[in-house]
Amino acid sequence: MTITQPNQTQENQVTTGATVWLTGLPSAGKTTIAYELAGRLRGEGHLVEVLDGDEIREFISAGLGFSREDRHTNVQRIGFLAELLARNGVKALVPVIAPYADSREAVRKRHQEGGAPYIEVHVATPVEVCSVRDVKGLYAKQAAGELSGLTGVDDPYEEPETPDLRIESQHQTVQESAAAVHALLTERGLA
């Protein structure tokens, strides 16, 4: 029997998983914060995956529309994937709008039942700021009448009543926002 020594990467790898769900309006800064946090966590040896909502819609939820039912289905699929990753030692960072409180609560409950840590971060950027940022041009299309059902404008967004963390990204840098999430992870023994 041969015993091999773990390599340096394995020795420094942190394997405590968790899901960090960043919810907020389109162009609130969710994805930008998630990628900034991912880089920091990877630098500390964590296994990290960013479950970007646009990529999930393309590859896992293709064919779903934007009705309440389809949005709920999409969030549940993402929640399942995040919980699976978290249970297996990965930090799953989920920058997804998830506009409905009951959908987010179902994801939280799945994590609780599976024993995986779950943190909800509300990126509470006001719609006026998001519409100026307009990263994907959605607000401009909605204003021009080319798009309907835009979350927070002509489709509901139910703000979290008691998120684990609330970030007002218009008042801080991306690095400060990511640091606030990191501090919460550290406080909970997850970073």
PDB file of C-alpha atoms in Angstrom:
ATOM      1  CA  MET A   1       0.000   0.000   0.000  1.00  0.00           C
ATOM      2  CA  THR A   2       1.357   3.361  -1.020  1.00  0.00           C
ATOM      3  CA  ILE A   3       0.488   6.460   0.950  1.00  0.00           C
ATOM      4  CA  THR A   4       0.699   9.674  -0.973  1.00  0.00           C
ATOM      5  CA  GLN A   5       1.065  13.091   0.533  1.00  0.00           C
ATOM      6  CA  PRO A   6      -1.614  15.642  -0.357  1.00  0.00           C
ATOM      7  CA  ASN A   7      -0.415  18.365  -2.658  1.00  0.00           C
ATOM      8  CA  GLN A   8      -0.317  21.993  -1.573  1.00  0.00           C
ATOM      9  CA  THR A   9      -3.631  22.810  -3.259  1.00  0.00           C
ATOM     10  CA  GLN A  10      -5.457  20.080  -1.357  1.00  0.00           C
ATOM     11  CA  GLU A  11      -3.964  21.175   1.958  1.00  0.00           C
ATOM     12  CA  ASN A  12      -5.205  24.737   1.514  1.00  0.00           C
ATOM     13  CA  GLN A  13      -8.626  23.859   0.151  1.00  0.00           C
ATOM     14  CA  VAL A  14     -11.586  24.840   2.325  1.00  0.00           C
ATOM     15  CA  THR A  15     -14.489  22.445   1.897  1.00  0.00           C
ATOM     16  CA  THR A  16     -17.299  24.034   3.888  1.00  0.00           C
ATOM     17  CA  GLY A  17     -20.064  24.668   1.400  1.00  0.00           C
ATOM     18  CA  ALA A  18     -22.797  27.300   1.490  1.00  0.00           C
ATOM     19  CA  THR A  19     -25.191  29.090  -0.826  1.00  0.00           C
ATOM     20  CA  VAL A  20     -25.121  32.861  -1.049  1.00  0.00           C
ATOM     21  CA  TRP A  21     -28.213  34.014  -2.925  1.00  0.00           C
ATOM     22  CA  LEU A  22     -27.949  37.606  -4.168  1.00  0.00           C
ATOM     23  CA  THR A  23     -31.422  38.877  -5.028  1.00  0.00           C
ATOM     24  CA  GLY A  24     -32.338  42.278  -6.398  1.00  0.00           C
ATOM     25  CA  LEU A  25     -33.576  44.135  -9.446  1.00  0.00           C
ATOM     26  CA  PRO A  26     -31.997  43.852 -12.907  1.00  0.00           C
ATOM     27  CA  SER A  27     -28.728  45.868 -12.998  1.00  0.00           C
ATOM     28  CA  ALA A  28     -28.600  46.060  -9.185  1.00  0.00           C
ATOM     29  CA  GLY A  29     -25.019  44.716  -9.154  1.00  0.00           C
ATOM     30  CA  LYS A  30     -25.701  41.105  -8.106  1.00  0.00           C
ATOM     31  CA  THR A  31     -23.493  39.394 -10.662  1.00  0.00           C
ATOM     32  CA  THR A  32     -20.655  41.911 -10.366  1.00  0.00           C
ATOM     33  CA  ILE A  33     -20.596  41.463  -6.573  1.00  0.00           C
ATOM     34  CA  ALA A  34     -20.764  37.666  -6.934  1.00  0.00           C
ATOM     35  CA  TYR A  35     -17.739  37.532  -9.245  1.00  0.00           C
ATOM     36  CA  GLU A  36     -15.750  39.877  -7.002  1.00  0.00           C
ATOM     37  CA  LEU A  37     -16.570  37.690  -3.986  1.00  0.00           C
ATOM     38  CA  ALA A  38     -15.772  34.523  -5.950  1.00  0.00           C
ATOM     39  CA  GLY A  39     -12.270  35.774  -6.698  1.00  0.00           C
ATOM     40  CA  ARG A  40     -11.636  36.581  -3.065  1.00  0.00           C
ATOM     41  CA  LEU A  41     -12.948  33.221  -1.843  1.00  0.00           C
ATOM     42  CA  ARG A  42     -10.951  31.277  -4.442  1.00  0.00           C
ATOM     43  CA  GLY A  43      -7.844  33.157  -3.328  1.00  0.00           C
ATOM     44  CA  GLU A  44      -8.476  31.797   0.168  1.00  0.00           C
ATOM     45  CA  GLY A  45      -8.757  28.226  -1.099  1.00  0.00           C
ATOM     46  CA  HIS A  46     -12.537  27.851  -1.290  1.00  0.00           C
ATOM     47  CA  LEU A  47     -14.289  25.880  -3.996  1.00  0.00           C
ATOM     48  CA  VAL A  48     -16.623  28.404  -5.645  1.00  0.00           C
ATOM     49  CA  GLU A  49     -19.182  28.372  -8.422  1.00  0.00           C
ATOM     50  CA  VAL A  50     -21.175  31.362  -9.629  1.00  0.00           C
ATOM     51  CA  LEU A  51     -24.602  30.260 -10.846  1.00  0.00           C
ATOM     52  CA  ASP A  52     -25.353  33.191 -13.133  1.00  0.00           C
ATOM     53  CA  GLY A  53     -29.057  33.560 -13.865  1.00  0.00           C
ATOM     54  CA  ASP A  54     -28.535  34.257 -17.588  1.00  0.00           C
ATOM     55  CA  GLU A  55     -26.366  31.154 -18.017  1.00  0.00           C
ATOM     56  CA  ILE A  56     -28.838  28.994 -16.085  1.00  0.00           C
ATOM     57  CA  ARG A  57     -31.694  30.200 -18.315  1.00  0.00           C
ATOM     58  CA  GLU A  58     -29.657  29.311 -21.399  1.00  0.00           C
ATOM     59  CA  PHE A  59     -28.445  25.870 -20.338  1.00  0.00           C
ATOM     60  CA  ILE A  60     -30.750  24.493 -17.616  1.00  0.00           C
ATOM     61  CA  SER A  61     -34.002  26.408 -17.925  1.00  0.00           C
ATOM     62  CA  ALA A  62     -34.137  26.880 -21.697  1.00  0.00           C
ATOM     63  CA  GLY A  63     -37.735  27.070 -22.846  1.00  0.00           C
ATOM     64  CA  LEU A  64     -39.032  28.682 -19.681  1.00  0.00           C
ATOM     65  CA  GLY A  65     -40.686  32.060 -20.067  1.00  0.00           C
ATOM     66  CA  PHE A  66     -41.192  34.803 -17.521  1.00  0.00           C
ATOM     67  CA  SER A  67     -44.611  33.933 -16.137  1.00  0.00           C
ATOM     68  CA  ARG A  68     -44.847  33.598 -12.373  1.00  0.00           C
ATOM     69  CA  GLU A  69     -44.918  29.785 -12.724  1.00  0.00           C
ATOM     70  CA  ASP A  70     -41.900  29.690 -15.025  1.00  0.00           C
ATOM     71  CA  ARG A  71     -39.944  32.068 -12.798  1.00  0.00           C
ATOM     72  CA  HIS A  72     -40.759  29.858  -9.791  1.00  0.00           C
ATOM     73  CA  THR A  73     -39.629  26.745 -11.683  1.00  0.00           C
ATOM     74  CA  ASN A  74     -36.395  28.464 -12.706  1.00  0.00           C
ATOM     75  CA  VAL A  75     -35.645  29.530  -9.114  1.00  0.00           C
ATOM     76  CA  GLN A  76     -36.347  26.022  -7.810  1.00  0.00           C
ATOM     77  CA  ARG A  77     -33.988  24.487 -10.375  1.00  0.00           C
ATOM     78  CA  ILE A  78     -31.262  26.917  -9.422  1.00  0.00           C
ATOM     79  CA  GLY A  79     -31.974  26.318  -5.719  1.00  0.00           C
ATOM     80  CA  PHE A  80     -31.628  22.562  -6.192  1.00  0.00           C
ATOM     81  CA  LEU A  81     -28.311  22.969  -7.992  1.00  0.00           C
ATOM     82  CA  ALA A  82     -27.008  25.441  -5.384  1.00  0.00           C
ATOM     83  CA  GLU A  83     -27.975  23.160  -2.489  1.00  0.00           C
ATOM     84  CA  LEU A  84     -26.332  20.185  -4.209  1.00  0.00           C
ATOM     85  CA  LEU A  85     -23.104  22.155  -4.629  1.00  0.00           C
ATOM     86  CA  ALA A  86     -23.239  23.536  -1.064  1.00  0.00           C
ATOM     87  CA  ARG A  87     -23.760  20.037   0.387  1.00  0.00           C
ATOM     88  CA  ASN A  88     -20.612  18.993  -1.441  1.00  0.00           C
ATOM     89  CA  GLY A  89     -18.314  21.679  -0.097  1.00  0.00           C
ATOM     90  CA  VAL A  90     -18.758  24.383  -2.730  1.00  0.00           C
ATOM     91  CA  LYS A  91     -19.627  28.018  -2.128  1.00  0.00           C
ATOM     92  CA  ALA A  92     -22.494  28.515  -4.589  1.00  0.00           C
ATOM     93  CA  LEU A  93     -22.894  32.215  -5.336  1.00  0.00           C
ATOM     94  CA  VAL A  94     -26.280  32.818  -6.945  1.00  0.00           C
ATOM     95  CA  PRO A  95     -26.857  36.283  -8.476  1.00  0.00           C
ATOM     96  CA  VAL A  96     -30.468  35.699  -9.543  1.00  0.00           C
ATOM     97  CA  ILE A  97     -33.393  38.130  -9.305  1.00  0.00           C
ATOM     98  CA  ALA A  98     -35.826  35.554  -7.837  1.00  0.00           C
ATOM     99  CA  PRO A  99     -38.627  38.131  -7.617  1.00  0.00           C
ATOM    100  CA  TYR A 100     -41.073  36.168  -5.456  1.00  0.00           C
ATOM    101  CA  ALA A 101     -40.694  35.697  -1.710  1.00  0.00           C
ATOM    102  CA  ASP A 102     -42.352  32.260  -1.712  1.00  0.00           C
ATOM    103  CA  SER A 103     -39.866  30.964  -4.304  1.00  0.00           C
ATOM    104  CA  ARG A 104     -36.904  32.202  -2.278  1.00  0.00           C
ATOM    105  CA  GLU A 105     -38.394  30.753   0.910  1.00  0.00           C
ATOM    106  CA  ALA A 106     -38.770  27.341  -0.762  1.00  0.00           C
ATOM    107  CA  VAL A 107     -35.070  27.442  -1.649  1.00  0.00           C
ATOM    108  CA  ARG A 108     -34.144  28.402   1.927  1.00  0.00           C
ATOM    109  CA  LYS A 109     -36.271  25.529   3.246  1.00  0.00           C
ATOM    110  CA  ARG A 110     -34.588  23.036   0.869  1.00  0.00           C
ATOM    111  CA  HIS A 111     -31.207  24.124   2.235  1.00  0.00           C
ATOM    112  CA  GLN A 112     -32.374  23.832   5.847  1.00  0.00           C
ATOM    113  CA  GLU A 113     -33.732  20.340   5.239  1.00  0.00           C
ATOM    114  CA  GLY A 114     -30.490  19.305   3.542  1.00  0.00           C
ATOM    115  CA  GLY A 115     -28.313  20.885   6.241  1.00  0.00           C
ATOM    116  CA  ALA A 116     -26.601  23.276   3.830  1.00  0.00           C
ATOM    117  CA  PRO A 117     -25.920  26.853   4.981  1.00  0.00           C
ATOM    118  CA  TYR A 118     -27.959  29.460   3.096  1.00  0.00           C
ATOM    119  CA  ILE A 119     -27.462  33.213   3.120  1.00  0.00           C
ATOM    120  CA  GLU A 120     -29.824  35.639   1.433  1.00  0.00           C
ATOM    121  CA  VAL A 121     -28.315  38.945   0.358  1.00  0.00           C
ATOM    122  CA  HIS A 122     -30.641  41.677  -0.865  1.00  0.00           C
ATOM    123  CA  VAL A 123     -28.794  43.927  -3.270  1.00  0.00           C
ATOM    124  CA  ALA A 124     -31.232  46.763  -2.624  1.00  0.00           C
ATOM    125  CA  THR A 125     -30.286  49.144  -5.395  1.00  0.00           C
ATOM    126  CA  PRO A 126     -33.210  51.478  -6.205  1.00  0.00           C
ATOM    127  CA  VAL A 127     -34.894  51.073  -9.595  1.00  0.00           C
ATOM    128  CA  GLU A 128     -33.854  54.636 -10.499  1.00  0.00           C
ATOM    129  CA  VAL A 129     -30.177  53.674 -10.142  1.00  0.00           C
ATOM    130  CA  CYS A 130     -30.667  50.320 -11.908  1.00  0.00           C
ATOM    131  CA  SER A 131     -32.365  52.007 -14.874  1.00  0.00           C
ATOM    132  CA  VAL A 132     -29.371  54.345 -15.290  1.00  0.00           C
ATOM    133  CA  ARG A 133     -26.907  51.433 -15.088  1.00  0.00           C
ATOM    134  CA  ASP A 134     -29.111  49.385 -17.472  1.00  0.00           C
ATOM    135  CA  VAL A 135     -26.371  46.816 -18.089  1.00  0.00           C
ATOM    136  CA  LYS A 136     -28.423  44.793 -20.590  1.00  0.00           C
ATOM    137  CA  GLY A 137     -30.535  47.605 -22.018  1.00  0.00           C
ATOM    138  CA  LEU A 138     -33.709  46.164 -20.471  1.00  0.00           C
ATOM    139  CA  TYR A 139     -34.953  49.411 -18.944  1.00  0.00           C
ATOM    140  CA  ALA A 140     -34.471  51.241 -22.256  1.00  0.00           C
ATOM    141  CA  LYS A 141     -36.384  48.512 -24.111  1.00  0.00           C
ATOM    142  CA  GLN A 142     -39.180  48.644 -21.545  1.00  0.00           C
ATOM    143  CA  ALA A 143     -39.382  52.443 -21.797  1.00  0.00           C
ATOM    144  CA  ALA A 144     -39.554  52.166 -25.607  1.00  0.00           C
ATOM    145  CA  GLY A 145     -42.408  49.665 -25.376  1.00  0.00           C
ATOM    146  CA  GLU A 146     -40.281  46.829 -26.766  1.00  0.00           C
ATOM    147  CA  LEU A 147     -40.360  44.799 -23.545  1.00  0.00           C
ATOM    148  CA  SER A 148     -42.971  44.098 -20.917  1.00  0.00           C
ATOM    149  CA  GLY A 149     -42.772  42.169 -17.673  1.00  0.00           C
ATOM    150  CA  LEU A 150     -39.586  43.860 -16.435  1.00  0.00           C
ATOM    151  CA  THR A 151     -39.092  42.995 -12.782  1.00  0.00           C
ATOM    152  CA  GLY A 152     -39.536  46.017 -10.557  1.00  0.00           C
ATOM    153  CA  VAL A 153     -41.087  48.149 -13.305  1.00  0.00           C
ATOM    154  CA  ASP A 154     -44.170  46.440 -14.723  1.00  0.00           C
ATOM    155  CA  ASP A 155     -43.751  43.060 -13.026  1.00  0.00           C
ATOM    156  CA  PRO A 156     -43.536  42.616  -9.245  1.00  0.00           C
ATOM    157  CA  TYR A 157     -40.417  42.294  -7.156  1.00  0.00           C
ATOM    158  CA  GLU A 158     -41.114  41.241  -3.579  1.00  0.00           C
ATOM    159  CA  GLU A 159     -38.259  42.617  -1.498  1.00  0.00           C
ATOM    160  CA  PRO A 160     -36.938  40.294   1.201  1.00  0.00           C
ATOM    161  CA  GLU A 161     -38.349  41.325   4.571  1.00  0.00           C
ATOM    162  CA  THR A 162     -35.513  39.844   6.615  1.00  0.00           C
ATOM    163  CA  PRO A 163     -32.486  39.153   4.429  1.00  0.00           C
ATOM    164  CA  ASP A 164     -29.296  38.016   6.110  1.00  0.00           C
ATOM    165  CA  LEU A 165     -27.601  41.066   4.600  1.00  0.00           C
ATOM    166  CA  ARG A 166     -28.836  44.159   2.779  1.00  0.00           C
ATOM    167  CA  ILE A 167     -26.451  45.939   0.423  1.00  0.00           C
ATOM    168  CA  GLU A 168     -27.127  49.346  -1.090  1.00  0.00           C
ATOM    169  CA  SER A 169     -24.630  49.096  -3.921  1.00  0.00           C
ATOM    170  CA  GLN A 170     -25.148  52.698  -5.016  1.00  0.00           C
ATOM    171  CA  HIS A 171     -23.384  53.827  -1.811  1.00  0.00           C
ATOM    172  CA  GLN A 172     -20.280  51.615  -1.973  1.00  0.00           C
ATOM    173  CA  THR A 173     -17.786  50.096  -4.366  1.00  0.00           C
ATOM    174  CA  VAL A 174     -18.074  46.559  -5.697  1.00  0.00           C
ATOM    175  CA  GLN A 175     -15.130  45.618  -3.485  1.00  0.00           C
ATOM    176  CA  GLU A 176     -16.881  47.033  -0.399  1.00  0.00           C
ATOM    177  CA  SER A 177     -20.072  45.154  -1.259  1.00  0.00           C
ATOM    178  CA  ALA A 178     -18.180  41.877  -1.721  1.00  0.00           C
ATOM    179  CA  ALA A 179     -16.292  42.536   1.526  1.00  0.00           C
ATOM    180  CA  ALA A 180     -19.602  42.937   3.386  1.00  0.00           C
ATOM    181  CA  VAL A 181     -20.762  39.519   2.152  1.00  0.00           C
ATOM    182  CA  HIS A 182     -17.363  38.029   2.994  1.00  0.00           C
ATOM    183  CA  ALA A 183     -17.585  39.477   6.508  1.00  0.00           C
ATOM    184  CA  LEU A 184     -20.956  37.793   7.006  1.00  0.00           C
ATOM    185  CA  LEU A 185     -19.571  34.478   5.764  1.00  0.00           C
ATOM    186  CA  THR A 186     -16.652  34.864   8.175  1.00  0.00           C
ATOM    187  CA  GLU A 187     -18.969  35.740  11.057  1.00  0.00           C
ATOM    188  CA  ARG A 188     -20.921  32.536  10.392  1.00  0.00           C
ATOM    189  CA  GLY A 189     -17.791  30.401  10.169  1.00  0.00           C
ATOM    190  CA  LEU A 190     -18.121  29.872   6.421  1.00  0.00           C
ATOM    191  CA  ALA A 191     -15.075  31.838   5.204  1.00  0.00           C
TER     192      ALA A 191
END
